[in-house]
Amino acid sequence: MAYNLWYWPGIQGRGEFVRLSMEAGGIEYRDCAREEGAHALIENMATFDRPPYAPPYLELDGHAIAQVANILLFLGDRDHLAPSNMNDRYWLHQVELTIADMVAEVHNVHHPVGSGAYYEDQKEEAARAAKQFREERMPKFLRHFEAAAKSNEGDWLIDHRWCYTDCSLFQLVEGLRYMFPKRMKTLEPDLPKLIGIHDAVAELPGIKAYLDSNRRLAFNEDGIFRHYPELDAA
Amino acid sequence: MAYNLWYWPGIQGRGEFVRLSMEAGGIEYRDCAREEGAHALIENMATFDRPPYAPPYLELDGHAIAQVANILLFLGDRDHLAPSNMNDRYWLHQVELTIADMVAEVHNVHHPVGSGAYYEDQKEEAARAAKQFREERMPKFLRHFEAAAKSNEGDWLIDHRWCYTDCSLFQLVEGLRYMFPKRMKTLEPDLPKLIGIHDAVAELPGIKAYLDSNRRLAFNEDGIFRHYPELDAA
């Protein structure tokens, strides 16, 4: 049975982290709000006794499973997108949560003083936030992910096959390249294992097919990773 | 065997969410950096093949388990701080992750443009961030937690006994009362179930003993919840 995935139509956003693992794993899903619109999403979200705070979520047997890392933990267990060994499970989830932390900081770069206000109304603050993010936070996070990748001898974050967290690292690199192309060019030479995971994910048959399909939306300036040239620098 | 908990000494911070569940559950732990200092923490953190990105983490059989929600998921499973039913486990973890999201936004209020810079250097931006947080984000998050609490008929988030996420909701309310006393006074009348959970956690024998002990640090302006009167308003 196909999963029902609910996420805002029109952007990759946080939903993309869920989509990528499902596409890599050949897991069938319906991207409900892309078929039925944002209005249907808002209506659906209000139907659960145990409500999600925000999309994305999976609708399953009348329940909603929300929060990207939680969804991926669930899919990892249920659809075998990760090893079942306990140590490995907590480790992969830990890295996934650190990716989520970085993604939240990415969003904060273009919305530092008001997530409900427009970028145009906080451009000066965003310039300050971006400088600190580029110079301090990006190297710190990315070196951490490089160290995480280095902890495994194989081509993946763990063992000798891909898992959901590899797909999320792929998306993180993709998003950062879109948002900070100059800065990534400076940092990437020191991240060979992380970029290796990115490249290996890009070659997975399910991911190749997805990236070539019209299901993959382009990055844009309504999503999380936004290319504002004034916020980038080498 | 007691757990080794590593977290920055001198603040409640994110470590407090781990401490509270362990204290409530009567789980023995050593608060290592309070005994050995921040220097020992930095040294210890560098010893793992699979590194934590940041404290808090549990050191266990040579592994580190990091990320608050991941630690609590682990303790929930291993030390029975949550139901073992799958639906319930993912639900509680989902709420815990939403608490983590709100805590990250709380930190962003006093450090909107530079988490590595001083508050004093970003006071104007913080004032803007705080206004939006008080007026839009706080009601939205807190109403969500109220709805989550309402989804259970009992006094707790789930079933008829406390779980780790109840302890985290307690700390969230405590922290917000410290940081935004005026704003919380306005909002609390509409949050009876959430405040009920807060009050019930405060009465747990393990929590009562902890709050009365010198192990409970006071909130202060080095932590996540900081009382800057200029950032509060009804």
CSV table of N, CA and C in Angstrom, one decimal, chain B residues 48-109:
chain,number,residue,atom,x,y,z
B,48,PHE,N,35.7,9.7,20.4
B,48,PHE,CA,34.8,8.7,19.8
B,48,PHE,C,35.0,8.6,18.3
B,49,ASP,N,34.9,7.4,17.8
B,49,ASP,CA,35.0,7.2,16.3
B,49,ASP,C,33.8,7.8,15.7
B,50,ARG,N,32.6,7.6,16.3
B,50,ARG,CA,31.4,8.2,15.9
B,50,ARG,C,31.1,9.4,16.8
B,51,PRO,N,31.5,10.6,16.3
B,51,PRO,CA,31.5,11.7,17.2
B,51,PRO,C,30.2,12.4,17.5
B,52,PRO,N,29.9,12.9,18.7
B,52,PRO,CA,28.8,13.7,18.9
B,52,PRO,C,29.1,15.1,18.2
B,53,TYR,N,28.0,15.8,17.8
B,53,TYR,CA,28.3,17.1,17.3
B,53,TYR,C,28.4,18.1,18.4
B,54,ALA,N,27.7,17.9,19.5
B,54,ALA,CA,27.7,18.8,20.6
B,54,ALA,C,27.2,18.0,21.8
B,55,PRO,N,27.5,18.5,23.1
B,55,PRO,CA,26.8,17.9,24.2
B,55,PRO,C,25.3,18.4,24.2
B,56,PRO,N,24.5,17.7,25.0
B,56,PRO,CA,24.7,16.6,25.9
B,56,PRO,C,24.9,15.3,25.1
B,57,TYR,N,25.6,14.4,25.7
B,57,TYR,CA,25.6,13.0,25.3
B,57,TYR,C,25.8,12.1,26.4
B,58,LEU,N,25.4,10.8,26.2
B,58,LEU,CA,25.7,9.8,27.2
B,58,LEU,C,26.9,9.0,26.6
B,59,GLU,N,27.8,8.7,27.5
B,59,GLU,CA,28.9,7.8,27.2
B,59,GLU,C,28.6,6.4,27.7
B,60,LEU,N,28.7,5.4,26.8
B,60,LEU,CA,28.1,4.1,27.1
B,60,LEU,C,28.9,3.1,26.3
B,61,ASP,N,29.6,2.2,27.0
B,61,ASP,CA,30.4,1.2,26.3
B,61,ASP,C,31.2,1.7,25.2
B,62,GLY,N,31.8,2.9,25.4
B,62,GLY,CA,32.7,3.4,24.4
B,62,GLY,C,32.0,4.2,23.3
B,63,HIS,N,30.7,4.2,23.3
B,63,HIS,CA,29.9,4.9,22.3
B,63,HIS,C,29.4,6.2,23.0
B,64,ALA,N,29.1,7.2,22.1
B,64,ALA,CA,28.4,8.4,22.6
B,64,ALA,C,27.0,8.4,21.9
B,65,ILE,N,26.0,8.6,22.7
B,65,ILE,CA,24.6,8.8,22.2
B,65,ILE,C,24.3,10.3,22.4
B,66,ALA,N,24.1,11.0,21.3
B,66,ALA,CA,23.9,12.5,21.4
B,66,ALA,C,22.6,12.9,20.9
B,67,GLN,N,22.3,14.1,21.0
B,67,GLN,CA,21.0,14.8,20.6
B,67,GLN,C,20.0,14.4,21.6
B,68,VAL,N,19.5,15.4,22.2
B,68,VAL,CA,18.5,15.3,23.4
B,68,VAL,C,17.4,14.3,23.0
B,69,ALA,N,16.7,14.5,21.9
B,69,ALA,CA,15.6,13.6,21.6
B,69,ALA,C,16.0,12.2,21.4
B,70,ASN,N,17.2,12.0,20.8
B,70,ASN,CA,17.7,10.7,20.6
B,70,ASN,C,18.1,10.0,21.9
B,71,ILE,N,18.7,10.7,22.8
B,71,ILE,CA,19.0,10.2,24.2
B,71,ILE,C,17.8,9.8,24.9
B,72,LEU,N,16.7,10.6,24.8
B,72,LEU,CA,15.5,10.3,25.5
B,72,LEU,C,14.8,9.1,24.8
B,73,LEU,N,14.9,9.0,23.5
B,73,LEU,CA,14.3,7.8,22.8
B,73,LEU,C,15.0,6.6,23.3
B,74,PHE,N,16.3,6.6,23.5
B,74,PHE,CA,17.1,5.5,24.0
B,74,PHE,C,16.7,5.2,25.4
B,75,LEU,N,16.7,6.2,26.3
B,75,LEU,CA,16.3,5.9,27.7
B,75,LEU,C,14.9,5.4,27.8
B,76,GLY,N,14.0,6.0,26.9
B,76,GLY,CA,12.6,5.5,26.9
B,76,GLY,C,12.5,4.1,26.7
B,77,ASP,N,13.3,3.6,25.7
B,77,ASP,CA,13.3,2.1,25.4
B,77,ASP,C,14.0,1.3,26.5
B,78,ARG,N,15.2,1.8,26.8
B,78,ARG,CA,16.0,0.9,27.7
B,78,ARG,C,15.6,1.0,29.2
B,79,ASP,N,15.1,2.1,29.6
B,79,ASP,CA,14.8,2.3,31.0
B,79,ASP,C,13.3,2.5,31.2
B,80,HIS,N,12.5,2.2,30.2
B,80,HIS,CA,11.1,2.2,30.3
B,80,HIS,C,10.5,3.5,30.8
B,81,LEU,N,11.0,4.6,30.1
B,81,LEU,CA,10.4,5.9,30.4
B,81,LEU,C,9.3,6.3,29.4
B,82,ALA,N,8.8,5.3,28.7
B,82,ALA,CA,7.8,5.5,27.7
B,82,ALA,C,7.1,4.2,27.4
B,83,PRO,N,5.9,4.2,26.8
B,83,PRO,CA,5.3,3.0,26.4
B,83,PRO,C,6.1,2.3,25.3
B,84,SER,N,5.9,1.0,25.1
B,84,SER,CA,6.7,0.3,24.1
B,84,SER,C,5.9,0.2,22.8
B,85,ASN,N,4.6,0.5,22.9
B,85,ASN,CA,3.8,0.4,21.7
B,85,ASN,C,4.3,1.3,20.6
B,86,MET,N,4.4,0.9,19.3
B,86,MET,CA,5.1,1.6,18.3
B,86,MET,C,4.4,3.0,18.0
B,87,ASN,N,3.1,3.0,17.9
B,87,ASN,CA,2.4,4.3,17.6
B,87,ASN,C,2.7,5.3,18.7
B,88,ASP,N,2.7,4.8,19.9
B,88,ASP,CA,2.9,5.8,21.0
B,88,ASP,C,4.4,6.3,21.0
B,89,ARG,N,5.3,5.3,20.7
B,89,ARG,CA,6.7,5.7,20.7
B,89,ARG,C,7.0,6.8,19.7
B,90,TYR,N,6.5,6.7,18.5
B,90,TYR,CA,6.7,7.7,17.5
B,90,TYR,C,6.0,9.0,17.8
B,91,TRP,N,4.9,8.9,18.4
B,91,TRP,CA,4.1,10.1,18.8
B,91,TRP,C,4.9,10.9,19.8
B,92,LEU,N,5.4,10.2,20.9
B,92,LEU,CA,6.1,10.9,21.9
B,92,LEU,C,7.4,11.5,21.4
B,93,HIS,N,8.0,10.8,20.5
B,93,HIS,CA,9.3,11.3,19.9
B,93,HIS,C,9.0,12.5,19.1
B,94,GLN,N,7.9,12.4,18.4
B,94,GLN,CA,7.5,13.6,17.5
B,94,GLN,C,7.2,14.8,18.4
B,95,VAL,N,6.6,14.7,19.5
B,95,VAL,CA,6.3,15.8,20.4
B,95,VAL,C,7.7,16.3,20.9
B,96,GLU,N,8.5,15.4,21.3
B,96,GLU,CA,9.9,15.8,21.8
B,96,GLU,C,10.6,16.5,20.8
B,97,LEU,N,10.6,16.1,19.5
B,97,LEU,CA,11.3,16.9,18.5
B,97,LEU,C,10.7,18.3,18.2
B,98,THR,N,9.4,18.4,18.5
B,98,THR,CA,8.8,19.7,18.3
B,98,THR,C,9.2,20.6,19.5
B,99,ILE,N,9.3,20.0,20.7
B,99,ILE,CA,9.9,20.8,21.8
B,99,ILE,C,11.3,21.2,21.4
B,100,ALA,N,12.1,20.3,20.9
B,100,ALA,CA,13.5,20.7,20.5
B,100,ALA,C,13.5,21.9,19.5
B,101,ASP,N,12.5,21.8,18.5
B,101,ASP,CA,12.4,22.9,17.6
B,101,ASP,C,12.1,24.3,18.3
B,102,MET,N,11.2,24.2,19.3
B,102,MET,CA,10.9,25.4,20.0
B,102,MET,C,12.1,25.9,20.8
B,103,VAL,N,12.8,25.0,21.4
B,103,VAL,CA,14.0,25.4,22.2
B,103,VAL,C,15.0,26.1,21.3
B,104,ALA,N,15.2,25.5,20.1
B,104,ALA,CA,16.1,26.2,19.1
B,104,ALA,C,15.7,27.6,18.8
B,105,GLU,N,14.4,27.8,18.6
B,105,GLU,CA,13.9,29.1,18.3
B,105,GLU,C,14.0,30.0,19.5
B,106,VAL,N,13.9,29.5,20.7
B,106,VAL,CA,14.1,30.3,22.0
B,106,VAL,C,15.6,30.8,22.0
B,107,HIS,N,16.5,29.9,21.6
B,107,HIS,CA,17.9,30.4,21.6
B,107,HIS,C,18.1,31.5,20.5
B,108,ASN,N,17.4,31.3,19.4
B,108,ASN,CA,17.5,32.3,18.3
B,108,ASN,C,17.0,33.6,18.7
B,109,VAL,N,16.1,33.7,19.7
B,109,VAL,CA,15.6,35.0,20.1
B,109,VAL,C,16.7,35.9,20.6
